[in-house]
PDB file of C-alpha atoms and ligand atoms in Angstrom:
ATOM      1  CA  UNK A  11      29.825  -5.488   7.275  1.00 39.00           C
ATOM      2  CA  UNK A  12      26.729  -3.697   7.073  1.00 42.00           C
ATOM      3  CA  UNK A  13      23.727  -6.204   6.989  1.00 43.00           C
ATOM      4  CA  UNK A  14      21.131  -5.638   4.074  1.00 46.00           C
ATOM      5  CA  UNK A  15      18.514  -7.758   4.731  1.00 46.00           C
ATOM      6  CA  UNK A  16      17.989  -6.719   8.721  1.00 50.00           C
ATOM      7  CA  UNK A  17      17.795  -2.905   9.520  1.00 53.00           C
ATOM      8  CA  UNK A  18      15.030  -0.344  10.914  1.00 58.00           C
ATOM      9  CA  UNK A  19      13.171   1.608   8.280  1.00 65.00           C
ATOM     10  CA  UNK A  20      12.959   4.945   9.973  1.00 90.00           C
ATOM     11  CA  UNK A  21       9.239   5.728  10.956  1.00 97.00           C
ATOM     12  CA  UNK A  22       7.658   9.002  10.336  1.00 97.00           C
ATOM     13  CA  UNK A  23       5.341  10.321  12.888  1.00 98.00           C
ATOM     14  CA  UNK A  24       2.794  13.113  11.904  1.00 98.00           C
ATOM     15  CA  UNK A  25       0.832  14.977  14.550  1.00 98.00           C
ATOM     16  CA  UNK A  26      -2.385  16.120  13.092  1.00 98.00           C
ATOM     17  CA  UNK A  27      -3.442  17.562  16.124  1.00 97.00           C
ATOM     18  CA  UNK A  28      -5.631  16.357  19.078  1.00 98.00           C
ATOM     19  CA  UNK A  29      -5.183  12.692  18.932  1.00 98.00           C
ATOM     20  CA  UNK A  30      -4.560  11.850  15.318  1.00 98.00           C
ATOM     21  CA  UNK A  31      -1.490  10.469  14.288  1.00 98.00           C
ATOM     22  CA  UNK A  32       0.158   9.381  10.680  1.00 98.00           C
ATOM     23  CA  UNK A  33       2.468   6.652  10.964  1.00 98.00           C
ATOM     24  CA  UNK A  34       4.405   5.713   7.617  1.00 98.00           C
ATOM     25  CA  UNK A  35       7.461   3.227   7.294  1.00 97.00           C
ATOM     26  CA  UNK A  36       8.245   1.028   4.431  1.00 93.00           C
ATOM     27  CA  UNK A  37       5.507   2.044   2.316  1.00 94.00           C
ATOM     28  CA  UNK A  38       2.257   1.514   4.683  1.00 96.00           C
ATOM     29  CA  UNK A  39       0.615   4.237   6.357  1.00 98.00           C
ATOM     30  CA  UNK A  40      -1.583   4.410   9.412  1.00 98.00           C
ATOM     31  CA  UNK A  41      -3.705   6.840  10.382  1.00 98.00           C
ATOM     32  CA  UNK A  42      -4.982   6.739  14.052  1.00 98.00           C
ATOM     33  CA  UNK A  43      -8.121   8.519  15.457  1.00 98.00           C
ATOM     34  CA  UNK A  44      -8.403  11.245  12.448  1.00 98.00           C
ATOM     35  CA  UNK A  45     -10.323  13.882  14.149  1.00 98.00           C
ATOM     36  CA  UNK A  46      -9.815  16.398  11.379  1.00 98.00           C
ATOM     37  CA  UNK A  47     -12.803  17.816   9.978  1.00 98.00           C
ATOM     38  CA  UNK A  48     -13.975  20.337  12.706  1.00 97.00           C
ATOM     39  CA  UNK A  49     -10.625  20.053  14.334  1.00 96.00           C
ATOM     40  CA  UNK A  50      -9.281  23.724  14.893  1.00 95.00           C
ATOM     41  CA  UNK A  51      -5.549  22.729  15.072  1.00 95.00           C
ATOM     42  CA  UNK A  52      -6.067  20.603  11.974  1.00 95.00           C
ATOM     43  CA  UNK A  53      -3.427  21.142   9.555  1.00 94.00           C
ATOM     44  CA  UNK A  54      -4.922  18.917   7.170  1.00 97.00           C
ATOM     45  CA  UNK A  55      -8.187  18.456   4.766  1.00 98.00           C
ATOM     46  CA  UNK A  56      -9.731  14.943   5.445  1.00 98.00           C
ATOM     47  CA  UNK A  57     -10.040  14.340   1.366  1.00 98.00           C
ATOM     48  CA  UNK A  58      -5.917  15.232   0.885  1.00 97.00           C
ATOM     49  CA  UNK A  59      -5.189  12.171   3.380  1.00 98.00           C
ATOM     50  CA  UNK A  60      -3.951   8.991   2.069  1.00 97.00           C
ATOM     51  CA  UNK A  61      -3.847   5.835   3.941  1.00 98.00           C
ATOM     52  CA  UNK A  62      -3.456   2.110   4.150  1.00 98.00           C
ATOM     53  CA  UNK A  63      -4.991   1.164   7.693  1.00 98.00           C
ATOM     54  CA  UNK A  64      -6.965   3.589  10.038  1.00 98.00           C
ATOM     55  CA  UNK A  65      -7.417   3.159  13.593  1.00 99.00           C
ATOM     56  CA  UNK A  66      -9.823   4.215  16.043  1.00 98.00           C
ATOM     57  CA  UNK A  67      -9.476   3.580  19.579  1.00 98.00           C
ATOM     58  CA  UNK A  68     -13.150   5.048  20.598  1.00 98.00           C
ATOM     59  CA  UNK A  69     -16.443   6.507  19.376  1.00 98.00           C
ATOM     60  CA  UNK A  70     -15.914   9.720  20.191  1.00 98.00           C
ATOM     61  CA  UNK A  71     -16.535  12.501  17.549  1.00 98.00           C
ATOM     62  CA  UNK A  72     -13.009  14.069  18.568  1.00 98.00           C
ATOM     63  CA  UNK A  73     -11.530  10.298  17.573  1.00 98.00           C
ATOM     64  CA  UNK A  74     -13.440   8.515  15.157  1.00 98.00           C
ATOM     65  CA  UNK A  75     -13.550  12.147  13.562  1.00 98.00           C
ATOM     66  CA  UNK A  76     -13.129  11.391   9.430  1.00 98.00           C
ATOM     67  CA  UNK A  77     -12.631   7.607   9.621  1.00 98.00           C
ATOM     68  CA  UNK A  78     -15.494   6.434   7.590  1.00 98.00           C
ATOM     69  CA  UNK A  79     -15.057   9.428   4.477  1.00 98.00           C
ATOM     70  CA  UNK A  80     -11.380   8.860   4.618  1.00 98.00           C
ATOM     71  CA  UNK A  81     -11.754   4.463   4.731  1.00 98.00           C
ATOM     72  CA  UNK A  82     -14.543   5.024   2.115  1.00 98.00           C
ATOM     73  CA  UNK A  83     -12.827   7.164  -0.451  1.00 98.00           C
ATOM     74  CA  UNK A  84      -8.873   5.337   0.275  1.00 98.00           C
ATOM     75  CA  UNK A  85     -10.704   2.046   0.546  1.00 98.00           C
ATOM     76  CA  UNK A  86      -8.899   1.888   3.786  1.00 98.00           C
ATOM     77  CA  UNK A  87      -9.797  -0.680   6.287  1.00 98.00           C
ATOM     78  CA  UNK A  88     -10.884   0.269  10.050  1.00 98.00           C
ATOM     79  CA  UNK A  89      -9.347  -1.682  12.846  1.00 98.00           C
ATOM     80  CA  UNK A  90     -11.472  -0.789  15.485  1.00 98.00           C
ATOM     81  CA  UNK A  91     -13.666  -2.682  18.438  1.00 98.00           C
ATOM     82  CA  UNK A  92     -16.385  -4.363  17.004  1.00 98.00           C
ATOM     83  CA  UNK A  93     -19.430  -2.256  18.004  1.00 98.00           C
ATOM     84  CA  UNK A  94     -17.121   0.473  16.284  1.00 98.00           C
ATOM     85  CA  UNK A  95     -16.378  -1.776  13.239  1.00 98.00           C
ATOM     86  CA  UNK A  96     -20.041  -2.711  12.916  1.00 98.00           C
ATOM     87  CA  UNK A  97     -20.918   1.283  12.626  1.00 98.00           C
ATOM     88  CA  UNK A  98     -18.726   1.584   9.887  1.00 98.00           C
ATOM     89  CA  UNK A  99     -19.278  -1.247   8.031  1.00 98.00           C
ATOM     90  CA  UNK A 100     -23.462   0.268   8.201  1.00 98.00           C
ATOM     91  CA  UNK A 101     -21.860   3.642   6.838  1.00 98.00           C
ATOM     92  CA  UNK A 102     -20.085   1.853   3.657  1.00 98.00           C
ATOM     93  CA  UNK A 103     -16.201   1.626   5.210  1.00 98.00           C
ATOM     94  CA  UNK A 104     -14.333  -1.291   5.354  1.00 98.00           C
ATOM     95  CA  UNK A 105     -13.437  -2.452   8.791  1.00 98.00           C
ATOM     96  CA  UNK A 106     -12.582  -5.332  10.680  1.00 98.00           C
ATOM     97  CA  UNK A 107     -13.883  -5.658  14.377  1.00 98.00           C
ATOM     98  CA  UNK A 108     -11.812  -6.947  17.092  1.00 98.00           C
ATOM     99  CA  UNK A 109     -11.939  -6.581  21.168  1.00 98.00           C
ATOM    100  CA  UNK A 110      -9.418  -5.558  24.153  1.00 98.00           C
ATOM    101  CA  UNK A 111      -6.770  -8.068  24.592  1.00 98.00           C
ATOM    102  CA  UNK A 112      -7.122  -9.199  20.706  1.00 98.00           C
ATOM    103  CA  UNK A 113      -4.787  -8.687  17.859  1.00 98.00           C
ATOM    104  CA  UNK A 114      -5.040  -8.412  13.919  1.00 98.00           C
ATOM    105  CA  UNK A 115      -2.206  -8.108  11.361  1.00 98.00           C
ATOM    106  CA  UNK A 116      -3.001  -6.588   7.993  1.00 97.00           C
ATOM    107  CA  UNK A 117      -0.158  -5.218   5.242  1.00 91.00           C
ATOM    108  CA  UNK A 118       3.012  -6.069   7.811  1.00 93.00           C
ATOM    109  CA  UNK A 119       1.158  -4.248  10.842  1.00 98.00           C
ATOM    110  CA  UNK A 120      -0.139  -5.433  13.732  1.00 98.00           C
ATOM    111  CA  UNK A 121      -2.699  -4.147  16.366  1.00 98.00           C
ATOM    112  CA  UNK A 122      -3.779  -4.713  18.969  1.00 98.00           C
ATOM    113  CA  UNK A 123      -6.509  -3.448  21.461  1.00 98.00           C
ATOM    114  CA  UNK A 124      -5.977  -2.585  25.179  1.00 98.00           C
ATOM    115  CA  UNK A 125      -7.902  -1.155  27.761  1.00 98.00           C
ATOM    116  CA  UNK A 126      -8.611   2.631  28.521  1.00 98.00           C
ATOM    117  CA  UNK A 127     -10.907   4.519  31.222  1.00 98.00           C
ATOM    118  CA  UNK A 128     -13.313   6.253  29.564  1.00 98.00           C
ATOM    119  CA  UNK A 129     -16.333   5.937  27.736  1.00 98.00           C
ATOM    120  CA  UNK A 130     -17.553   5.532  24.088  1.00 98.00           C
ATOM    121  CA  UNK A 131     -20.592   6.649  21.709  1.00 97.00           C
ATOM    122  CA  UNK A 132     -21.233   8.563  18.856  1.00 97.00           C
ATOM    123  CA  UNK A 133     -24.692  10.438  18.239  1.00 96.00           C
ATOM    124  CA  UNK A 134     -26.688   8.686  21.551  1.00 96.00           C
ATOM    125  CA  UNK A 135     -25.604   5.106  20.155  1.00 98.00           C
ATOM    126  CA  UNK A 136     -23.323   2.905  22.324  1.00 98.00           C
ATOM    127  CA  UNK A 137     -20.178   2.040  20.602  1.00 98.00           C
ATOM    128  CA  UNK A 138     -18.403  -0.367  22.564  1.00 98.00           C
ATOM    129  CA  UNK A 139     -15.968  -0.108  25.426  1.00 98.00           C
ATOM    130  CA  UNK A 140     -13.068   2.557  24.776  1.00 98.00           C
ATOM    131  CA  UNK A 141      -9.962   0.984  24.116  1.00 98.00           C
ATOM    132  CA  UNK A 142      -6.077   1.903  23.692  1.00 98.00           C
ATOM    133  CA  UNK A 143      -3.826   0.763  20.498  1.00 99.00           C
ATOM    134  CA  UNK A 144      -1.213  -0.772  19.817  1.00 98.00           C
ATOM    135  CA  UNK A 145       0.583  -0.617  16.878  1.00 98.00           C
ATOM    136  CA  UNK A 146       3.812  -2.373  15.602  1.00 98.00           C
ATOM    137  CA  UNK A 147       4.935  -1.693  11.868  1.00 97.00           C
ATOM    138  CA  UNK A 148       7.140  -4.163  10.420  1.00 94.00           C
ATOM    139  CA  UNK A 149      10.830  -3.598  11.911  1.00 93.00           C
ATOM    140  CA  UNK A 150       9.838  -0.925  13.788  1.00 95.00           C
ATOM    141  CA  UNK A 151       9.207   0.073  17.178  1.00 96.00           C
ATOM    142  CA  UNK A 152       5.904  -0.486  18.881  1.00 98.00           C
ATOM    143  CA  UNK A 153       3.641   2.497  19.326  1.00 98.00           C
ATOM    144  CA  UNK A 154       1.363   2.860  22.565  1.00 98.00           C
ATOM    145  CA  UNK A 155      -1.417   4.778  21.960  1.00 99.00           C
ATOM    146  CA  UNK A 156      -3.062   5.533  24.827  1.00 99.00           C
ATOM    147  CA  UNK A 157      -6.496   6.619  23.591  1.00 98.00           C
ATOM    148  CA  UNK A 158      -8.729   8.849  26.283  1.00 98.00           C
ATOM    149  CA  UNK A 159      -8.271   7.397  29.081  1.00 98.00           C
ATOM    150  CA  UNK A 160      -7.502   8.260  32.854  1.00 98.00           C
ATOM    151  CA  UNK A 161      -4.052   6.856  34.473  1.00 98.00           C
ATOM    152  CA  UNK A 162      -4.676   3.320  35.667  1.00 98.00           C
ATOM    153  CA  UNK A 163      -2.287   0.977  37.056  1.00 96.00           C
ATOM    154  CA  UNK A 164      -2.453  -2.240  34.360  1.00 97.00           C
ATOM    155  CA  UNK A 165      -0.438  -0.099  31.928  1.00 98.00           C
ATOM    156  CA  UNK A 166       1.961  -1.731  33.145  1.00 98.00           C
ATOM    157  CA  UNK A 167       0.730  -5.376  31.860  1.00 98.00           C
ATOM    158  CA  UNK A 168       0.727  -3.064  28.214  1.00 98.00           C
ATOM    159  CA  UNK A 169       4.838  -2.302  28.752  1.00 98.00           C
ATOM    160  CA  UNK A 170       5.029  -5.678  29.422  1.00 98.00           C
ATOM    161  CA  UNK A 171       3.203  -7.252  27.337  1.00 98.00           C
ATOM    162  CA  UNK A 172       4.326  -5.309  24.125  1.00 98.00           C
ATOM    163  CA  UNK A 173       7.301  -2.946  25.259  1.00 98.00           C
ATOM    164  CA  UNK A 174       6.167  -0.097  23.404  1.00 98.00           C
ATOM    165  CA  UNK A 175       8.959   2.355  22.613  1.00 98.00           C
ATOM    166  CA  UNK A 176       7.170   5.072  21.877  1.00 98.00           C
ATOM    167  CA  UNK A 177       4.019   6.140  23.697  1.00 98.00           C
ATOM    168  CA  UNK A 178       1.389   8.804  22.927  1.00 98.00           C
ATOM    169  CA  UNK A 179      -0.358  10.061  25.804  1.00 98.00           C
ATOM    170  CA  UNK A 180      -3.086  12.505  26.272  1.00 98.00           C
ATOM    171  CA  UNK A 181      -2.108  15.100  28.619  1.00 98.00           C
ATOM    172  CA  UNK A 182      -5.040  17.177  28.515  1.00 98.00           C
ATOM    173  CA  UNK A 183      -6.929  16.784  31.228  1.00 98.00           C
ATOM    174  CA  UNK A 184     -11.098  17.541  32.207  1.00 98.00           C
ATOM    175  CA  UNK A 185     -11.648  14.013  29.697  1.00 98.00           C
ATOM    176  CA  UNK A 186      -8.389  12.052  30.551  1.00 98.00           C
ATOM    177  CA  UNK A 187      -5.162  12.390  32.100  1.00 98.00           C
ATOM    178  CA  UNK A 188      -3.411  15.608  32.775  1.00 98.00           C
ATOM    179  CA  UNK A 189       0.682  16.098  32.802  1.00 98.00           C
ATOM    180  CA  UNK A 190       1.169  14.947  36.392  1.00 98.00           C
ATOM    181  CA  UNK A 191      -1.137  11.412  35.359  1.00 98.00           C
ATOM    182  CA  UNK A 192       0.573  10.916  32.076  1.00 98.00           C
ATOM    183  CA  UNK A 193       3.814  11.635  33.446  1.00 98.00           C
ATOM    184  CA  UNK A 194       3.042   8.735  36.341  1.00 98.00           C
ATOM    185  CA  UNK A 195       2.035   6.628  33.491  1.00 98.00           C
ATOM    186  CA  UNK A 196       5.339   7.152  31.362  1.00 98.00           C
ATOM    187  CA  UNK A 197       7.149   5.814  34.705  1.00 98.00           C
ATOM    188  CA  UNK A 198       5.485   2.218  33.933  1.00 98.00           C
ATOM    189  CA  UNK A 199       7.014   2.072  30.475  1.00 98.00           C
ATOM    190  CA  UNK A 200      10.343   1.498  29.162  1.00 98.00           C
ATOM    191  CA  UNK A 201      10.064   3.743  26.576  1.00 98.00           C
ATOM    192  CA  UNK A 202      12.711   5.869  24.355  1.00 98.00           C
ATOM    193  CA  UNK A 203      10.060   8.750  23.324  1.00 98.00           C
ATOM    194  CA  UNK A 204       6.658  10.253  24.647  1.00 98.00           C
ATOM    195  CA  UNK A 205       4.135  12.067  22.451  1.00 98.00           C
ATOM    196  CA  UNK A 206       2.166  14.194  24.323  1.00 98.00           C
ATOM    197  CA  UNK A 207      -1.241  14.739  23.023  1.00 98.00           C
ATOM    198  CA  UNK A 208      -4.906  15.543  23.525  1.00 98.00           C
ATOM    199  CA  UNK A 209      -3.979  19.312  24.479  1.00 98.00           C
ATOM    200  CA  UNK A 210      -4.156  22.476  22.799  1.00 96.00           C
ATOM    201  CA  UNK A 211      -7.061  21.311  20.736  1.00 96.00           C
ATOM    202  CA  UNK A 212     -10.090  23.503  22.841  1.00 95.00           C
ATOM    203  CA  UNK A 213      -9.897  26.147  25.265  1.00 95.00           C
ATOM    204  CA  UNK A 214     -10.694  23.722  28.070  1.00 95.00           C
ATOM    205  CA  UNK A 215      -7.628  21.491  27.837  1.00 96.00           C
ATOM    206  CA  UNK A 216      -4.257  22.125  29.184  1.00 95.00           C
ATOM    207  CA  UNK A 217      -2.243  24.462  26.399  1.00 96.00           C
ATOM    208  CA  UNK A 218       0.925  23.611  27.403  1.00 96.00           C
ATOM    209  CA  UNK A 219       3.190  20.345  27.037  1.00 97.00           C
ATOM    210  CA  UNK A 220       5.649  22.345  29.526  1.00 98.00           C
ATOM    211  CA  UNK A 221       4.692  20.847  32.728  1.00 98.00           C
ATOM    212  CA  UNK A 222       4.770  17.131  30.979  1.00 98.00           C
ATOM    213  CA  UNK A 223       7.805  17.878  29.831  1.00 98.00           C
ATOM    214  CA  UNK A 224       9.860  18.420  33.102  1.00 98.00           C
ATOM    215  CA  UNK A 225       7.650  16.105  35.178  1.00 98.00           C
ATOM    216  CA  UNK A 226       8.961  12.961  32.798  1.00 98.00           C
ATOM    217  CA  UNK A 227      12.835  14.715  32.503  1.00 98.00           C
ATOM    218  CA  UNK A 228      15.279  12.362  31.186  1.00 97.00           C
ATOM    219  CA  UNK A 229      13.066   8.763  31.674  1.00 98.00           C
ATOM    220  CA  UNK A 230      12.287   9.336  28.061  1.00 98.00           C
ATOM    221  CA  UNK A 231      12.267  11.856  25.113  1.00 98.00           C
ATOM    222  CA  UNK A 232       8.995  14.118  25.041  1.00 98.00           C
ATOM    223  CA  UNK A 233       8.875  14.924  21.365  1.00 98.00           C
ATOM    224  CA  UNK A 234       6.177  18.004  21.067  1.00 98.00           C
ATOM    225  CA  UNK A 235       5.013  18.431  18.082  1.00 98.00           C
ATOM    226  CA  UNK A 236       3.140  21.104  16.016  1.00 97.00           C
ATOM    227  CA  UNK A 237      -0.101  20.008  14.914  1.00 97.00           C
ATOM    228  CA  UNK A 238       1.186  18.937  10.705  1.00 97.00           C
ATOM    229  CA  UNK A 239       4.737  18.496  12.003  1.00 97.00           C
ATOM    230  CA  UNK A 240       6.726  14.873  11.794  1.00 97.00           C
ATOM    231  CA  UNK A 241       9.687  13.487  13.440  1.00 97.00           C
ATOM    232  CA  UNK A 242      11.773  10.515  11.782  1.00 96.00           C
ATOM    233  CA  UNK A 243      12.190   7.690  14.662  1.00 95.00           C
TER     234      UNK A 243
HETATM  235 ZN1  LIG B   7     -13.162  10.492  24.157  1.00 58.95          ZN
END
């Protein structure tokens, strides 16, 4: 007998390019990093998004992008760390601050922040240490996204600590990993599918998912997407 009361909503995942995602199941939407104004792959306009939580896993222009238009005008909330949140809340957007290791649940989702290699400001101003997300929608599978960051070998307290099932890696390279990093990294996880992204965006990162793809082979599924293209999960 099929159970009623106990099944997985499919997720939809949306590329938008670069490092912004759209995650929607049961109703909620989140929108991570939305680099998207000024984003050349963008196949969006910042004002046609519409979203319940936004995340931001660093200052970054490339990352924290269209956050504050897009929390202002949806009356969105920011999960972000708190130097981060702080910024926001000065420009007028809703946000709630948290720190590495810490977790928050608003609307059925949870997140929580974990370390990356890298480094974080916006404009000259300091805006807290960068940070990975994670991101678990109710009766779904956990999402691992990576953030910028360079390979680094407590990744594997993040599979273990939260099992995500489906990770989203940059793959890049010059500012974070490259294909032969991320696909080390993917070997930590027991995960079902890999995102690749962070590529294709300029003319200085790698343009290819190609080599990512064959380096990880059959450990997991490497959905590549087109920038505005979504995959059901
Ligand atoms: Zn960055």
């Amino acid at each position: 007998m099929h159970d009623m009361g106990v099944r997985c909503i499919a997720m939809r995942i949306t590329w938008l390019g670069h490092a912004a995602f759209l995650l929607e199941s049961g109703g909620r939407r989140v929108l991570i990093d939305p680099f998207i104004t000024g984003n050349p792959v963008s196949p969006v306009k910042a004002e046609d998004i519409e979203c319940d939580i936004i995340v931001v896993t660093h200052g970054h222009a490339d990352h924290l992008g269209d956050a504050i238009p897009i929390a202002k005008r949806t009356g969105a909330t920011i999960f972000a760390i708190y130097e981060i949140a702080v910024y926001a809340q000065e420009h007028g957007a809703k946000a709630e601050g948290m720190n590495i290791g810490g977790t928050m649940e608003a609307e059925g989702v949870s997140i929580s922040l974990v370390p990356a290699w890298h480094s974080s400001s916006y404009e000259g101003r300091y805006l807290g240490m960068p940070c990975g997300a994670v991101v678990k929608m109710k009766d779904e599978r956990t999402v691992y996204h990576a953030g910028d960051t360079g390979y680094f070998s407590d990744m594997q307290y993040i599979a273990t600590r939260y099992d995500p099932k489906i990770l989203m890696l940059p793959i890049g390279g010059v500012y974070t990993m490259d294909a032969r990093d991320a696909a080390e990294a993917v070997k930590l996880f027991n995960a079902e599918y890999v995102v690749p992204m962070h590529y294709r965006t300029f003319p200085v990162l790698a343009q290819s998912a190609q080599e990512f793809v064959s380096l990880v082979g059959d450990r997991a599924k490497v959905l590549v997407l087109n920038p505005g293209e979504s995959i059901e999960v």
